[in-house]
Coordinates of C-alpha atoms in Angstrom, one line a residue:
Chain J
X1 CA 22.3 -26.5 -13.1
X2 CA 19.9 -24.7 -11.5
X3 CA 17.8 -22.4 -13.9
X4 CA 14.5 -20.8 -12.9
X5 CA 14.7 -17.6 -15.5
X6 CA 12.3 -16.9 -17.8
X7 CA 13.0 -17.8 -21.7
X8 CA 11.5 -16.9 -24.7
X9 CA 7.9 -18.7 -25.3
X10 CA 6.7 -18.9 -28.8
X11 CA 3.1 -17.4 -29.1
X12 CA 0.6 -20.6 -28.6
X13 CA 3.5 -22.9 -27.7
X14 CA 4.6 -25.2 -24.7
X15 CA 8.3 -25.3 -23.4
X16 CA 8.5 -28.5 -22.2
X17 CA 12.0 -29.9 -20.2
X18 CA 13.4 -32.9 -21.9
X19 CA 12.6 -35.4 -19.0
X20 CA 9.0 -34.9 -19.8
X21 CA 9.8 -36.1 -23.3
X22 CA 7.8 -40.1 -24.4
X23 CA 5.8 -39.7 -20.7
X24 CA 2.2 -40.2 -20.5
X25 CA 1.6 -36.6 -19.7
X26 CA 3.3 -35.5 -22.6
X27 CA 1.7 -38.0 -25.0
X28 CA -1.8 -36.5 -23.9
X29 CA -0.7 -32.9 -24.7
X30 CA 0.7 -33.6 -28.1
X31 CA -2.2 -32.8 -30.7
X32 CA -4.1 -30.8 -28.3
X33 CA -1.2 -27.7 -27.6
X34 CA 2.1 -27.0 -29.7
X35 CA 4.9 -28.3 -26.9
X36 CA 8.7 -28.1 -27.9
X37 CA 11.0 -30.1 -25.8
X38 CA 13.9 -28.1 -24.3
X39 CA 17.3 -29.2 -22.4
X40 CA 18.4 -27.4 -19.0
X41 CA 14.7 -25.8 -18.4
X42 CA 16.0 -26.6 -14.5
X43 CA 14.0 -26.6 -11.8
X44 CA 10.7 -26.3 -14.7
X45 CA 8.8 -28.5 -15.8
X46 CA 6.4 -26.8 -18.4
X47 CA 6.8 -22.8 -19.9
X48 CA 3.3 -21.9 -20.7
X49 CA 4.4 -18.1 -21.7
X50 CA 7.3 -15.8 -21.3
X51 CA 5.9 -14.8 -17.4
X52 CA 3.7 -18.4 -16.4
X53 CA 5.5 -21.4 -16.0
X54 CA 4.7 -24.9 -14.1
X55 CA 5.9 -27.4 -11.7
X56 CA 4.8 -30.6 -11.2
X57 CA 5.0 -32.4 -8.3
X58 CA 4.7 -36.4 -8.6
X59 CA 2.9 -38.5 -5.3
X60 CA 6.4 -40.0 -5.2
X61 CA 7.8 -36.2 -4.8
X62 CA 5.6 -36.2 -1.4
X63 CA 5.9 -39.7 -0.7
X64 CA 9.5 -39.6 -0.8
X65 CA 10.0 -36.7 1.7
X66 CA 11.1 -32.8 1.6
X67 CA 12.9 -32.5 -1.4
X68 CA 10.4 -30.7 -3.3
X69 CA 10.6 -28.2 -1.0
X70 CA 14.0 -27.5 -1.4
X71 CA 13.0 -27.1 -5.2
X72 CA 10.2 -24.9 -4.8
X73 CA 11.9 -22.6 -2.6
X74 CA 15.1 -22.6 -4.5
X75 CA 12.5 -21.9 -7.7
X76 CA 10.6 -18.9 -5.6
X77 CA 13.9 -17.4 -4.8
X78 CA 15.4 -17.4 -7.8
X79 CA 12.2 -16.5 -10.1
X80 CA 9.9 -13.5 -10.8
X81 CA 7.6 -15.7 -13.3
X82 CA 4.6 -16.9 -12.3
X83 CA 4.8 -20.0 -10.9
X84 CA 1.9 -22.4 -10.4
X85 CA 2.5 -25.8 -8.8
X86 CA 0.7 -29.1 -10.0
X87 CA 0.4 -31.5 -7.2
X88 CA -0.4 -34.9 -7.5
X89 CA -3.1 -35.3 -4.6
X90 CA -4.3 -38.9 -4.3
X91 CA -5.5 -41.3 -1.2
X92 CA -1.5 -42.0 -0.8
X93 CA -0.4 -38.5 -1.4
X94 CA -3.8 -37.0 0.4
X95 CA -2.3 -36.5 4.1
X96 CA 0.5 -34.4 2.7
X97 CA -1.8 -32.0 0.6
X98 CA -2.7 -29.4 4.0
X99 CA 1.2 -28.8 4.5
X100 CA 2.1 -28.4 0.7
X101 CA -0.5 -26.2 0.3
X102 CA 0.4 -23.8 3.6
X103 CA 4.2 -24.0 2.2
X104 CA 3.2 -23.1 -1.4
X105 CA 0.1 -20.8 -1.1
X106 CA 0.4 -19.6 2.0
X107 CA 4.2 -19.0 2.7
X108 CA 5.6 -19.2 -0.8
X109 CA 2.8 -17.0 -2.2
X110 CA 2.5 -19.3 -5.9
X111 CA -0.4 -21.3 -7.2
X112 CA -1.2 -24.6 -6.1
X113 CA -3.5 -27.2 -7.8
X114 CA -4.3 -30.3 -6.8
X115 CA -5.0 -33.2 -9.9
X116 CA -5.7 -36.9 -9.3
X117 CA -3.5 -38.7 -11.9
X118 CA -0.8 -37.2 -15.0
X119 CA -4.2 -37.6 -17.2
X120 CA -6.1 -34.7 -15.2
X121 CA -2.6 -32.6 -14.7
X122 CA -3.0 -32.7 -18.6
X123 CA -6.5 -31.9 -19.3
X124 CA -5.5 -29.0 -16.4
X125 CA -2.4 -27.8 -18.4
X126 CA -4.5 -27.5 -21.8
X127 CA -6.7 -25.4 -20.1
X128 CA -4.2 -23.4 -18.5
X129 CA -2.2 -22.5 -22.0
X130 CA -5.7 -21.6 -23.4
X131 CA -6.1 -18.9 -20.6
X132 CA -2.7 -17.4 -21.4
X133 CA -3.2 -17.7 -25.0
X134 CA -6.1 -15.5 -24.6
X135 CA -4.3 -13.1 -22.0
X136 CA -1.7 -12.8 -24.6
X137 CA -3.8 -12.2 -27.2
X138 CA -5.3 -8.9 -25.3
X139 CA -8.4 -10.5 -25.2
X140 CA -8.6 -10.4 -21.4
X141 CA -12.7 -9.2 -21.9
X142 CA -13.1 -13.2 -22.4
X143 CA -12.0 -13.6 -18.8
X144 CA -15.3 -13.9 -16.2
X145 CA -13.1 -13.1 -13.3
X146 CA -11.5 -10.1 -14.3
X147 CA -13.1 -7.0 -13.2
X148 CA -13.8 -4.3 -16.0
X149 CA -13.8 -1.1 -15.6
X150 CA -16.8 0.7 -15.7
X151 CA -18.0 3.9 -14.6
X152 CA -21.3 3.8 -12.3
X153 CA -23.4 6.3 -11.8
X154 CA -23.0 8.2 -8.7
X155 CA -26.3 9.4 -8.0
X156 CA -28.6 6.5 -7.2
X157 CA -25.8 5.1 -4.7
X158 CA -25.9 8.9 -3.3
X159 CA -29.8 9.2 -3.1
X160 CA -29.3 5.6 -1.0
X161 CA -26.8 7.5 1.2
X162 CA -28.7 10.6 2.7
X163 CA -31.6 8.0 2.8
X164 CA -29.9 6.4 5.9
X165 CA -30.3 9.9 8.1
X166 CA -33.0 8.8 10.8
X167 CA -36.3 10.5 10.0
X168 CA -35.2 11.2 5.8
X169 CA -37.0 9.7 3.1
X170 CA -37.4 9.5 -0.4
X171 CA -38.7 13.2 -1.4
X172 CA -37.0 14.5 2.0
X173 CA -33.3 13.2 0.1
X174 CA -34.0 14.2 -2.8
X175 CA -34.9 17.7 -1.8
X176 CA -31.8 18.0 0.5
X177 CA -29.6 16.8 -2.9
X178 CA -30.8 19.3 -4.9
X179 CA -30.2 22.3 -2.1
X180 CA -26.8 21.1 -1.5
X181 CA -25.5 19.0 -4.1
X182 CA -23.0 17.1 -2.3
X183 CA -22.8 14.9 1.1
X184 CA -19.5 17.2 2.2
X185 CA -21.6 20.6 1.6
X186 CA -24.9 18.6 3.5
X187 CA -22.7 17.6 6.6
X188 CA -21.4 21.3 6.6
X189 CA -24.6 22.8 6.2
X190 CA -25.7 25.1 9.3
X191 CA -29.3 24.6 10.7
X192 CA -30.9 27.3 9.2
X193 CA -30.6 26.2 6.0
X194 CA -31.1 22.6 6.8
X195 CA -34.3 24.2 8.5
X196 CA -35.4 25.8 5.2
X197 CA -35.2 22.9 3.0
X198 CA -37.5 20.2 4.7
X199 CA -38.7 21.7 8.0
X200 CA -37.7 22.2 11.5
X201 CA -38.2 19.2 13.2
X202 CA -36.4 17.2 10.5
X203 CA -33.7 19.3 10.0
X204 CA -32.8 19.0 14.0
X205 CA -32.8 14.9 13.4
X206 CA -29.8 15.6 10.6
X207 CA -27.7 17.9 12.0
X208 CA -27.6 15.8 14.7
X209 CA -26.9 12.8 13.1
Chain A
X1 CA -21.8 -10.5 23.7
X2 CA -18.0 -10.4 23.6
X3 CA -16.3 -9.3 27.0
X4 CA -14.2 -6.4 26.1
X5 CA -15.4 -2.9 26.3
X6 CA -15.6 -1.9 22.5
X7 CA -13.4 1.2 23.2
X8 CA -9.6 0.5 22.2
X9 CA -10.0 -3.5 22.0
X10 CA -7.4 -4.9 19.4
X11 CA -5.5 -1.5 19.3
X12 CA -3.4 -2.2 23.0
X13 CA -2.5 -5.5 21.9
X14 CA 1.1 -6.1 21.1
X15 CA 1.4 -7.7 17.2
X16 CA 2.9 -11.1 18.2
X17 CA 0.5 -12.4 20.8
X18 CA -2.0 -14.0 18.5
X19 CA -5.3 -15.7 18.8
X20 CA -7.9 -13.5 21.1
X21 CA -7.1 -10.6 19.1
X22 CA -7.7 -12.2 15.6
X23 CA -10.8 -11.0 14.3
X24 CA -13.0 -12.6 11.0
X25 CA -16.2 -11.3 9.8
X26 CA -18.5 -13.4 8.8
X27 CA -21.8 -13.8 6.6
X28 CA -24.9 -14.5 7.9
X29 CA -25.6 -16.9 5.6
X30 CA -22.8 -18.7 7.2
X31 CA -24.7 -19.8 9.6
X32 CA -26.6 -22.0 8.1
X33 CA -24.3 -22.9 4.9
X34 CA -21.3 -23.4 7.2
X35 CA -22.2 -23.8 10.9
X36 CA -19.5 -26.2 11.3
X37 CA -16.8 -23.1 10.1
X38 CA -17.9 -21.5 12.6
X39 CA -18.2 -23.2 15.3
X40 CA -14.2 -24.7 14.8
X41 CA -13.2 -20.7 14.2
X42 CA -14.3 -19.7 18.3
X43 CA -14.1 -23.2 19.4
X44 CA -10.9 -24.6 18.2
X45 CA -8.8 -21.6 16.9
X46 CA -10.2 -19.2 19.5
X47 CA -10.9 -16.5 16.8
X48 CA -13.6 -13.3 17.7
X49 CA -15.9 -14.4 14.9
X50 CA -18.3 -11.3 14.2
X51 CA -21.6 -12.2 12.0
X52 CA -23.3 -9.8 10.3
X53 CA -24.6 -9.0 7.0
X54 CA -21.9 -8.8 4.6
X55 CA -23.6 -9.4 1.7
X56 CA -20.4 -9.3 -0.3
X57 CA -18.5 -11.5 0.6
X58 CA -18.3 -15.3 3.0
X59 CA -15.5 -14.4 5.2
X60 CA -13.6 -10.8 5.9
X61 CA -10.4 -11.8 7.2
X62 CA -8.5 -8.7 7.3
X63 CA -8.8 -5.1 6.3
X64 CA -8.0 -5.6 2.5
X65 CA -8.8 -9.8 2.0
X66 CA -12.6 -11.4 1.5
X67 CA -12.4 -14.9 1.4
X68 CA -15.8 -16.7 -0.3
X69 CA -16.2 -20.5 0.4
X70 CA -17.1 -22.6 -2.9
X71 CA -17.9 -25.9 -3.1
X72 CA -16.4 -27.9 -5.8
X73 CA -20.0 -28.9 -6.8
X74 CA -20.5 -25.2 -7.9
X75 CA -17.5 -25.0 -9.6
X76 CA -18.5 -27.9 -11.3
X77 CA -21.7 -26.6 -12.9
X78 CA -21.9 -24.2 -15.6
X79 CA -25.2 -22.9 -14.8
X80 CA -23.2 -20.7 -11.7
X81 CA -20.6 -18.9 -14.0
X82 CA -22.8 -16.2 -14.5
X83 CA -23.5 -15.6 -11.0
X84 CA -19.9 -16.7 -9.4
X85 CA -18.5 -13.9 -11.9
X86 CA -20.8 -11.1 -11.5
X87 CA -19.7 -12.0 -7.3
X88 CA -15.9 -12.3 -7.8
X89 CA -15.7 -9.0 -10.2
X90 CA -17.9 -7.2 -7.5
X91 CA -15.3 -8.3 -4.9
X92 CA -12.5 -7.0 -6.7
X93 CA -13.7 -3.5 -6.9
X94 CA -14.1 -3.7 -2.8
X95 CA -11.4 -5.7 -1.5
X96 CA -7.7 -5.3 -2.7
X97 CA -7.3 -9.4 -2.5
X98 CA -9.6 -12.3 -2.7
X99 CA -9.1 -15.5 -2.0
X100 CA -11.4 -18.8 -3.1
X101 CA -11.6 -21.7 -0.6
X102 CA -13.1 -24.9 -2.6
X103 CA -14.4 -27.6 -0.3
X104 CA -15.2 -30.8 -0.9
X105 CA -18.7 -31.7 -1.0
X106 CA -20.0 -33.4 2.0
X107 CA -21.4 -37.1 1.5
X108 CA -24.3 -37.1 3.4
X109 CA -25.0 -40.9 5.4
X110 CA -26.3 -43.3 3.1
X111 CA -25.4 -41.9 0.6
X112 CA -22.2 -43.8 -1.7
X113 CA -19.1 -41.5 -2.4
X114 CA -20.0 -39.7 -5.3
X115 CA -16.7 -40.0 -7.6
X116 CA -15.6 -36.7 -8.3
X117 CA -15.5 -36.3 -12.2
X118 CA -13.4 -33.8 -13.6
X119 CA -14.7 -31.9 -16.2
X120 CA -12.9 -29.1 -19.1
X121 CA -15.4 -26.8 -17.4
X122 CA -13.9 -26.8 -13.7
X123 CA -10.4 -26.8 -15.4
X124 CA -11.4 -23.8 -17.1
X125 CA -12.7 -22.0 -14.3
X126 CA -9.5 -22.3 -12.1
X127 CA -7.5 -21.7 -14.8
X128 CA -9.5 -18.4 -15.2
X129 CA -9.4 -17.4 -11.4
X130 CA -5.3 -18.1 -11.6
X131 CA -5.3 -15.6 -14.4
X132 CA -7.7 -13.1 -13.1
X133 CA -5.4 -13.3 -9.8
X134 CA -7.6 -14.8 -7.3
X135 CA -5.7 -16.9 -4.4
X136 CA -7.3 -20.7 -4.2
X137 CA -7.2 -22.7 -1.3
X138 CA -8.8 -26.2 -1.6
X139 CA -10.2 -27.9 1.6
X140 CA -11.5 -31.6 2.2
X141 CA -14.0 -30.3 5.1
X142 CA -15.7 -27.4 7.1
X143 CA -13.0 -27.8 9.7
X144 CA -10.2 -27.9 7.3
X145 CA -12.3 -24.6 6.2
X146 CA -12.1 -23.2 9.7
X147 CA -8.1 -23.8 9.8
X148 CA -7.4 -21.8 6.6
X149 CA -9.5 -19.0 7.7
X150 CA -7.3 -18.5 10.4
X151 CA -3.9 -19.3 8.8
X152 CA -4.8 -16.5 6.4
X153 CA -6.1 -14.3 9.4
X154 CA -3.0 -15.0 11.3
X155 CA -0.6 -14.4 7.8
X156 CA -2.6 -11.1 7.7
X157 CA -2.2 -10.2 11.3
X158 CA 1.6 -10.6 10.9
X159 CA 1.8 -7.9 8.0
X160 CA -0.6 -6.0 9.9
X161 CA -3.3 -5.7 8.0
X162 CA -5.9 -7.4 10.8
X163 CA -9.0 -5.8 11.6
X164 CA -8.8 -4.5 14.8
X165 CA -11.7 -2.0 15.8
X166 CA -14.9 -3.4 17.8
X167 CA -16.7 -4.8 15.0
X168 CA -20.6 -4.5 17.3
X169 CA -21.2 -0.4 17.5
X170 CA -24.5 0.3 19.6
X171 CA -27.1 2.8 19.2
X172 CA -26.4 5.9 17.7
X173 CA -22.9 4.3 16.0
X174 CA -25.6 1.6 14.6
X175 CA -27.1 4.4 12.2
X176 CA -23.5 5.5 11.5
X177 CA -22.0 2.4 10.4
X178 CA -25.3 1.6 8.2
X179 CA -24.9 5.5 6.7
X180 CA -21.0 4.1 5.7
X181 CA -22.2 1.0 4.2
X182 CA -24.6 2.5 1.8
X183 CA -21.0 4.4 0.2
X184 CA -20.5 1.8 -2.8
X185 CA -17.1 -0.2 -2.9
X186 CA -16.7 0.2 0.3
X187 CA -16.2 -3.0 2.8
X188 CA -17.6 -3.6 5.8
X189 CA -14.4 -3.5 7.7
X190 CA -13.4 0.3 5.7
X191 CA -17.1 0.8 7.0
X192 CA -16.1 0.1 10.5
X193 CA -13.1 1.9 10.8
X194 CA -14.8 5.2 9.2
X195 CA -17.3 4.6 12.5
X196 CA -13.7 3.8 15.1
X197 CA -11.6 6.6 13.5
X198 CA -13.7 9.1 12.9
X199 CA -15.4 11.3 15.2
X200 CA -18.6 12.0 12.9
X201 CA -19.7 11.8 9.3
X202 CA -18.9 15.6 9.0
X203 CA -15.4 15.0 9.4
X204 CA -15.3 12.3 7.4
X205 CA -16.2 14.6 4.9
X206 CA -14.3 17.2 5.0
X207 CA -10.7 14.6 5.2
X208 CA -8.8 14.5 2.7
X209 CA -7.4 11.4 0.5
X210 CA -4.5 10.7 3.1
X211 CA -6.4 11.0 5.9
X212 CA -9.3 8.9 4.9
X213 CA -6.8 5.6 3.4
X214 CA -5.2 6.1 7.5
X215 CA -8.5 6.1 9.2
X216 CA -10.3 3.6 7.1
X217 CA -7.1 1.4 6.3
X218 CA -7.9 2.5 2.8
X219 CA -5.8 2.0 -0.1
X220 CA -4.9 5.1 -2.3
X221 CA -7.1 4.4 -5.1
X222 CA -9.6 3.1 -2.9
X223 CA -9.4 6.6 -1.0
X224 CA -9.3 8.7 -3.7
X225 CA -12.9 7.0 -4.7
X226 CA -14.2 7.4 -1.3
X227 CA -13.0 11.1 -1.4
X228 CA -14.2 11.4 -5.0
X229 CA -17.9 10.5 -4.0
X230 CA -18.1 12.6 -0.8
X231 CA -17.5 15.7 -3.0
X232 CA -19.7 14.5 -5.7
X233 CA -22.2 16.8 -7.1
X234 CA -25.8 15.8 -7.3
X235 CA -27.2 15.9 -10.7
X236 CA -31.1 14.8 -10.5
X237 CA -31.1 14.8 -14.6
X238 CA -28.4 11.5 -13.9
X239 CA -30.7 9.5 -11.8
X240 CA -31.9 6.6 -13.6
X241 CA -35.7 7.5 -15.1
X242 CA -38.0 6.5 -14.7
X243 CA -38.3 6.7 -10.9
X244 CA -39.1 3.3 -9.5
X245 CA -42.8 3.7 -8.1
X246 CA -42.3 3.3 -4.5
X247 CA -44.8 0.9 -2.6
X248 CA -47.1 -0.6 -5.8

């Protein structure tokens, strides 16, 4: 049967589908992550979380012609969980790689990562449940590539701005900052009173600008 | 100097015919970090490929997607985490998608293949950027480089999100376009369509948040920011003290 929906993960464990079960790949994750074996996981291969789940596919996969596709985009189409794809990318597989990766990144929209042997895919796959252990856990701070939220300062970056006006310095911005607070009031401002905060000459090189 | 007269280029063309109207900024830096990129991008794809100072970014291929070129090398060493994050978190204030290219490491002649060894670290760090949302792309060469570029500029194009003002003003546009940049979170591409939609900075600032995410091919929150500082008050008791001395 083909089943791509999402099933219930238990916090810090590994769904893994039954045909994964006495393989090399498995035998390397046991001990380092909590994996359960699971009948009909489908078109699956490993449910890191409720929403992130993985799919391997072997050199032979590539080797043995478009087949995998099928799967993939019978997964895409029938999933919302994020799918990321392990592929195994070596000097056989290695001419295949450019066209699974336009059909999976590029077309399919999913995650595609290339590992050398089932040993890597493993050390790959540990690595991937810590990250989602961590996102579950709320503690997303401990991710370097999320962006937090923080609120700059406005006025440096503002200073910078009115800076740019030809023939407007330092002293010349700040003074025109302080007469008209903000860079929609300065653009409005007529040329008198441009005139009679930093001069005449000056004042005809902004409202110009 | 491109042919075209910077007036409506891009604009006229029909969505569809592809190549000459595909446009990809590029770094500076480029130039000498990936000259072969570049080179393959007008030669072989027949791109417009605009350098300039980006600063930001390695590659903007559309009005919302930066692409930055990595090495696996860098990946590979923890001493550029702090750096590579600080870049990517930056990014992702700018730009509504990102995207990673990792490229093999040249062998330079002479030297042996270095084997690649695969450490926890490097397996970290992707498994970090999947997380954090990023799009990887992995790529054995600069040419392989160069074709990705313009996949992604073409997948772009087709949900019509492709840059498509002149990307060289002249003269008094010049001062414009470096008055835009100086506006924080805001990409050189918004930067460029401010200068191409706009008339002048003063109406700029008086548009309002609609007006400014049409003309700059802004999204709303990114709009709403834009808007946000325009209107900003100036508060001198705010600016960072003490005042850098200027010129000692």
């Amino acid at each position: 049967p083909v089943t791509a929906g999402s099933i219930v993960v238990p916090f810090g464990h590994v769904i893994g589908n039954e045909k994964w079960r006495g393989s090399e790949l498995a035998q390397r994750l046991q001990g380092k992550v909590k994996l359960i074996f699971e009948d009909g996981l489908g078109l699956v291969d490993f449910h890191l979380s409720n929403r992130t789940c993985i799919l391997l596919i072997s050199e032979a996969d590539l080797v043995a012609g478009d087949e995998f596709k099928r799967r993939l985009v019978r997964f895409r189409n029938a999933s919302s969980l994020r799918g990321i794809v392990i592929v195994e990318k070596t000097q056989i597989s290695d001419q295949y790689y450019p066209g699974v990766q336009k059909l999976v990144v590029l077309e399919l929209g999913m995650v595609l990562l290339p590992v050398a042997n089932q040993g890597e895919a493993s050390q790959l796959i540990i690595q991937l449940v810590s990250v989602c252990v961590r996102e579950q856990s709320r503690d997303r701070s401990s991710n370097p590539f999320v962006r937090r939220q923080r609120a700059e300062r406005a006025e440096p970056a503002l200073l910078q701005a009115v800076q740019r006006i030809p023939g407007v310095g330092r002293s010349k911005a700040l003074l025109l900052l302080q007469r008209f607070c903000s860079l929609q009031r300065l653009c409005n401002a007529a040329i008198h009173e441009l005139e009679q905060a930093v001069g005449q000459t000056a004042a005809q090189q902004i409202y110009t600008f | 100097v491109p042919e075209h007269s910077p007036s409506l280029a891009g604009i006229s063309r029909v969505p569809g015919e592809h190549s000459p109207s595909l446009c990809i900024l590029a770094d500076s830096r480029e130039i000498c970090s990936g000259p072969e990129v570049l080179s393959c991008l007008r030669a072989v794809h027949r791109l417009r490929v605009q350098v300039c100072s980006l600063g930001t970014s390695d590659y903007i291929v559309s009005n919302r997607l930066a692409v930055d070129r990595l090495l696996q090398s860098e990946l590979q060493s923890p001493g550029n985490r702090s750096k590579l994050s600080q870049r990517l978190q930056r990014l992702q204030g700018i730009f509504e998608r990102i995207c990673v290219i990792v490229e093999t490491d040249r062998v330079r002649p002479g030297e042996t293949s270095r084997c690649f060894q695969r450490t926890q670290y490097y397996d970290g760090v992707l498994s970090a950027l999947v997380q954090a949302g990023v799009r990887i792309l992995f790529s054995s060469c600069q040419e392989e480089t160069a074709a990705l570029l313009k996949e992604l500029a073409l997948l772009e194009h087709r949900k019509d999100a492709a840059i498509q003002v002149p990307t060289e003003p002249e003269g008094h546009q010049r001062d414009i376009l470096s008055f835009y940049l100086s506006i924080p979170n805001l990409s050189y591409g918004a930067a460029l369509n401010l200068c191409h939609s706009f008339s002048s900075i003063t109406a700029v600032a008086n548009s309002s948040v609609p007006a400014l995410a049409a003309g700059a091919r802004l999204s709303r929150p990114q709009a709403e920011e834009l808007h946000r500082f325009l209107r900003h008050d100036f508060d001198l008791q705010l600016l960072p003290q003490p005042l850098p001395a200027k010129g000692k």
